[in-house]
């Protein structure tokens, strides 16, 4: 089940580091060229004690992830599926750069199954919502990815 996409420079496992507990979810690399830097918790805690600026950076990273989670939570089932998808795509486009620039190809693999996971619906229902946004000229669909052709229109469709 897809919970979130990580991007270059993201830090994961901060809560586990602070609480000295296991990571709550699995992380899966989606691209062959993915690089991950694994730093043992004891070394992280020692660095944090020596460099308070790292503590601040981790707090900012946690705030970023909390904002993304909040965006997912405020999307509710009373919204139409295409509006929910528009909101998710708007958030994802903001992670890949300026969401107001057009066209913007999302810098991540995003399959129909992924869209379904993000929305909590089946692949076919997510595809129907994506096709609706395509018919409205807001996105173009490609194999396992998409391009936002009208970010302003997408934001309007997302009722932002």
mmCIF file of C-alpha atoms in Angstrom:
data_model
loop_
_atom_site.group_PDB
_atom_site.id
_atom_site.type_symbol
_atom_site.label_atom_id
_atom_site.label_comp_id
_atom_site.label_asym_id
_atom_site.label_seq_id
_atom_site.Cartn_x
_atom_site.Cartn_y
_atom_site.Cartn_z
ATOM 1 C CA UNK A 1 0.000 0.000 0.000
ATOM 2 C CA UNK A 2 1.537 3.304 -1.093
ATOM 3 C CA UNK A 3 1.594 5.919 1.656
ATOM 4 C CA UNK A 4 3.903 8.566 0.252
ATOM 5 C CA UNK A 5 6.649 9.297 -2.240
ATOM 6 C CA UNK A 6 10.070 10.336 -1.016
ATOM 7 C CA UNK A 7 12.176 12.780 -2.979
ATOM 8 C CA UNK A 8 15.827 13.637 -3.269
ATOM 9 C CA UNK A 9 17.110 14.962 0.048
ATOM 10 C CA UNK A 10 14.240 13.571 2.129
ATOM 11 C CA UNK A 11 15.092 12.091 5.482
ATOM 12 C CA UNK A 12 13.082 9.136 6.723
ATOM 13 C CA UNK A 13 13.016 7.427 10.064
ATOM 14 C CA UNK A 14 13.230 10.597 12.173
ATOM 15 C CA UNK A 15 10.528 9.464 14.593
ATOM 16 C CA UNK A 16 12.214 6.090 14.908
ATOM 17 C CA UNK A 17 15.517 7.828 15.541
ATOM 18 C CA UNK A 18 14.108 10.056 18.265
ATOM 19 C CA UNK A 19 12.034 7.322 19.894
ATOM 20 C CA UNK A 20 14.697 4.678 19.357
ATOM 21 C CA UNK A 21 12.033 2.377 17.909
ATOM 22 C CA UNK A 22 11.790 0.347 14.691
ATOM 23 C CA UNK A 23 10.785 2.038 11.429
ATOM 24 C CA UNK A 24 6.971 1.980 11.201
ATOM 25 C CA UNK A 25 6.771 1.191 7.479
ATOM 26 C CA UNK A 26 8.763 -0.342 4.654
ATOM 27 C CA UNK A 27 10.599 1.785 2.140
ATOM 28 C CA UNK A 28 10.752 0.591 -1.453
ATOM 29 C CA UNK A 29 13.030 2.032 -4.151
ATOM 30 C CA UNK A 30 11.068 2.531 -7.340
ATOM 31 C CA UNK A 31 13.930 3.466 -9.640
ATOM 32 C CA UNK A 32 17.082 1.491 -10.367
ATOM 33 C CA UNK A 33 19.318 4.524 -9.788
ATOM 34 C CA UNK A 34 17.908 5.224 -6.302
ATOM 35 C CA UNK A 35 20.622 5.958 -3.773
ATOM 36 C CA UNK A 36 20.051 5.681 -0.048
ATOM 37 C CA UNK A 37 22.410 6.748 2.694
ATOM 38 C CA UNK A 38 21.909 4.688 5.833
ATOM 39 C CA UNK A 39 23.351 6.194 8.985
ATOM 40 C CA UNK A 40 23.142 4.121 12.192
ATOM 41 C CA UNK A 41 20.940 5.655 14.884
ATOM 42 C CA UNK A 42 23.777 5.897 17.399
ATOM 43 C CA UNK A 43 25.838 7.946 14.941
ATOM 44 C CA UNK A 44 22.847 10.190 14.158
ATOM 45 C CA UNK A 45 22.228 10.853 17.845
ATOM 46 C CA UNK A 46 25.918 11.696 18.363
ATOM 47 C CA UNK A 47 25.845 14.115 15.395
ATOM 48 C CA UNK A 48 22.655 15.724 16.664
ATOM 49 C CA UNK A 49 24.255 16.302 20.071
ATOM 50 C CA UNK A 50 27.280 17.980 18.438
ATOM 51 C CA UNK A 51 25.402 20.029 15.819
ATOM 52 C CA UNK A 52 22.139 21.702 16.927
ATOM 53 C CA UNK A 53 21.594 22.915 13.347
ATOM 54 C CA UNK A 54 20.941 19.281 12.392
ATOM 55 C CA UNK A 55 18.181 19.174 15.002
ATOM 56 C CA UNK A 56 16.574 22.178 13.328
ATOM 57 C CA UNK A 57 16.875 20.536 9.898
ATOM 58 C CA UNK A 58 15.187 17.377 11.165
ATOM 59 C CA UNK A 59 12.379 19.418 12.711
ATOM 60 C CA UNK A 60 11.825 21.092 9.326
ATOM 61 C CA UNK A 61 11.802 17.674 7.653
ATOM 62 C CA UNK A 62 9.221 16.403 10.166
ATOM 63 C CA UNK A 63 7.082 19.509 9.555
ATOM 64 C CA UNK A 64 7.256 18.875 5.803
ATOM 65 C CA UNK A 65 6.093 15.274 6.230
ATOM 66 C CA UNK A 66 3.339 16.369 8.635
ATOM 67 C CA UNK A 67 2.095 18.876 6.025
ATOM 68 C CA UNK A 68 1.957 16.142 3.394
ATOM 69 C CA UNK A 69 0.091 13.843 5.751
ATOM 70 C CA UNK A 70 -2.321 16.661 6.560
ATOM 71 C CA UNK A 71 -2.993 17.159 2.839
ATOM 72 C CA UNK A 72 -3.880 13.476 2.574
ATOM 73 C CA UNK A 73 -6.141 13.611 5.616
ATOM 74 C CA UNK A 74 -8.172 16.651 4.556
ATOM 75 C CA UNK A 75 -9.204 14.905 1.365
ATOM 76 C CA UNK A 76 -12.413 13.186 2.323
ATOM 77 C CA UNK A 77 -14.724 10.729 0.681
ATOM 78 C CA UNK A 78 -17.481 13.329 0.228
ATOM 79 C CA UNK A 79 -15.373 14.939 -2.529
ATOM 80 C CA UNK A 80 -15.744 13.507 -6.003
ATOM 81 C CA UNK A 81 -12.956 11.171 -7.010
ATOM 82 C CA UNK A 82 -11.635 13.471 -9.746
ATOM 83 C CA UNK A 83 -11.401 16.360 -7.239
ATOM 84 C CA UNK A 84 -9.553 14.114 -4.784
ATOM 85 C CA UNK A 85 -7.139 13.078 -7.543
ATOM 86 C CA UNK A 86 -6.667 16.705 -8.626
ATOM 87 C CA UNK A 87 -5.746 17.620 -5.037
ATOM 88 C CA UNK A 88 -3.242 14.765 -4.758
ATOM 89 C CA UNK A 89 -1.643 15.638 -8.108
ATOM 90 C CA UNK A 90 -1.414 19.291 -7.095
ATOM 91 C CA UNK A 91 0.435 18.299 -3.900
ATOM 92 C CA UNK A 92 2.739 15.936 -5.802
ATOM 93 C CA UNK A 93 3.513 18.588 -8.418
ATOM 94 C CA UNK A 94 4.524 20.950 -5.616
ATOM 95 C CA UNK A 95 7.048 18.366 -4.429
ATOM 96 C CA UNK A 96 8.558 18.160 -7.901
ATOM 97 C CA UNK A 97 8.957 21.906 -8.324
ATOM 98 C CA UNK A 98 6.727 24.923 -8.739
ATOM 99 C CA UNK A 99 3.119 23.666 -9.063
ATOM 100 C CA UNK A 100 2.168 26.787 -11.065
ATOM 101 C CA UNK A 101 4.530 26.041 -13.976
ATOM 102 C CA UNK A 102 3.098 24.230 -16.999
ATOM 103 C CA UNK A 103 3.523 21.641 -18.264
ATOM 104 C CA UNK A 104 5.036 19.683 -15.383
ATOM 105 C CA UNK A 105 5.826 16.020 -15.715
ATOM 106 C CA UNK A 106 5.859 14.478 -12.289
ATOM 107 C CA UNK A 107 9.368 13.403 -11.420
ATOM 108 C CA UNK A 108 8.223 10.033 -10.139
ATOM 109 C CA UNK A 109 6.686 6.855 -11.408
ATOM 110 C CA UNK A 110 2.963 7.028 -10.792
ATOM 111 C CA UNK A 111 0.976 4.069 -11.995
ATOM 112 C CA UNK A 112 -2.793 3.669 -11.931
ATOM 113 C CA UNK A 113 -2.338 1.331 -8.970
ATOM 114 C CA UNK A 114 -0.380 4.071 -7.167
ATOM 115 C CA UNK A 115 -3.139 6.580 -7.889
ATOM 116 C CA UNK A 116 -5.657 4.104 -6.502
ATOM 117 C CA UNK A 117 -3.556 3.649 -3.353
ATOM 118 C CA UNK A 118 -3.257 7.411 -2.868
ATOM 119 C CA UNK A 119 -7.034 7.754 -3.157
ATOM 120 C CA UNK A 120 -8.007 4.576 -1.325
ATOM 121 C CA UNK A 121 -9.873 3.170 -4.327
ATOM 122 C CA UNK A 122 -9.369 0.505 -6.965
ATOM 123 C CA UNK A 123 -7.034 0.953 -9.924
ATOM 124 C CA UNK A 124 -9.988 1.128 -12.322
ATOM 125 C CA UNK A 125 -11.755 3.874 -10.326
ATOM 126 C CA UNK A 126 -8.513 5.876 -10.150
ATOM 127 C CA UNK A 127 -8.109 5.453 -13.906
ATOM 128 C CA UNK A 128 -11.648 6.742 -14.503
ATOM 129 C CA UNK A 129 -10.863 9.857 -12.446
ATOM 130 C CA UNK A 130 -7.571 10.358 -14.321
ATOM 131 C CA UNK A 131 -9.387 10.010 -17.651
ATOM 132 C CA UNK A 132 -11.847 12.698 -16.560
ATOM 133 C CA UNK A 133 -8.981 15.095 -15.760
ATOM 134 C CA UNK A 134 -7.415 14.194 -19.131
ATOM 135 C CA UNK A 135 -10.660 14.971 -20.982
ATOM 136 C CA UNK A 136 -10.742 18.357 -19.246
ATOM 137 C CA UNK A 137 -7.230 19.071 -20.591
ATOM 138 C CA UNK A 138 -5.637 19.225 -17.142
ATOM 139 C CA UNK A 139 -3.286 16.247 -17.489
ATOM 140 C CA UNK A 140 -1.769 13.964 -20.113
ATOM 141 C CA UNK A 141 -1.367 10.304 -19.257
ATOM 142 C CA UNK A 142 1.748 8.310 -20.094
ATOM 143 C CA UNK A 143 2.862 4.825 -19.182
ATOM 144 C CA UNK A 144 3.375 4.888 -15.383
ATOM 145 C CA UNK A 145 3.558 8.702 -15.264
ATOM 146 C CA UNK A 146 1.637 11.810 -16.172
ATOM 147 C CA UNK A 147 2.130 15.425 -17.172
ATOM 148 C CA UNK A 148 0.138 18.251 -15.640
ATOM 149 C CA UNK A 149 -0.666 20.390 -18.665
ATOM 150 C CA UNK A 150 -2.737 23.023 -16.863
ATOM 151 C CA UNK A 151 -1.578 23.447 -13.238
ATOM 152 C CA UNK A 152 -3.784 26.500 -12.660
ATOM 153 C CA UNK A 153 -6.793 24.593 -13.966
ATOM 154 C CA UNK A 154 -5.824 21.573 -11.871
ATOM 155 C CA UNK A 155 -5.652 23.747 -8.737
ATOM 156 C CA UNK A 156 -9.045 25.229 -9.619
ATOM 157 C CA UNK A 157 -10.459 21.715 -10.164
ATOM 158 C CA UNK A 158 -9.012 20.706 -6.806
ATOM 159 C CA UNK A 159 -10.992 23.610 -5.293
ATOM 160 C CA UNK A 160 -7.877 25.130 -3.739
#
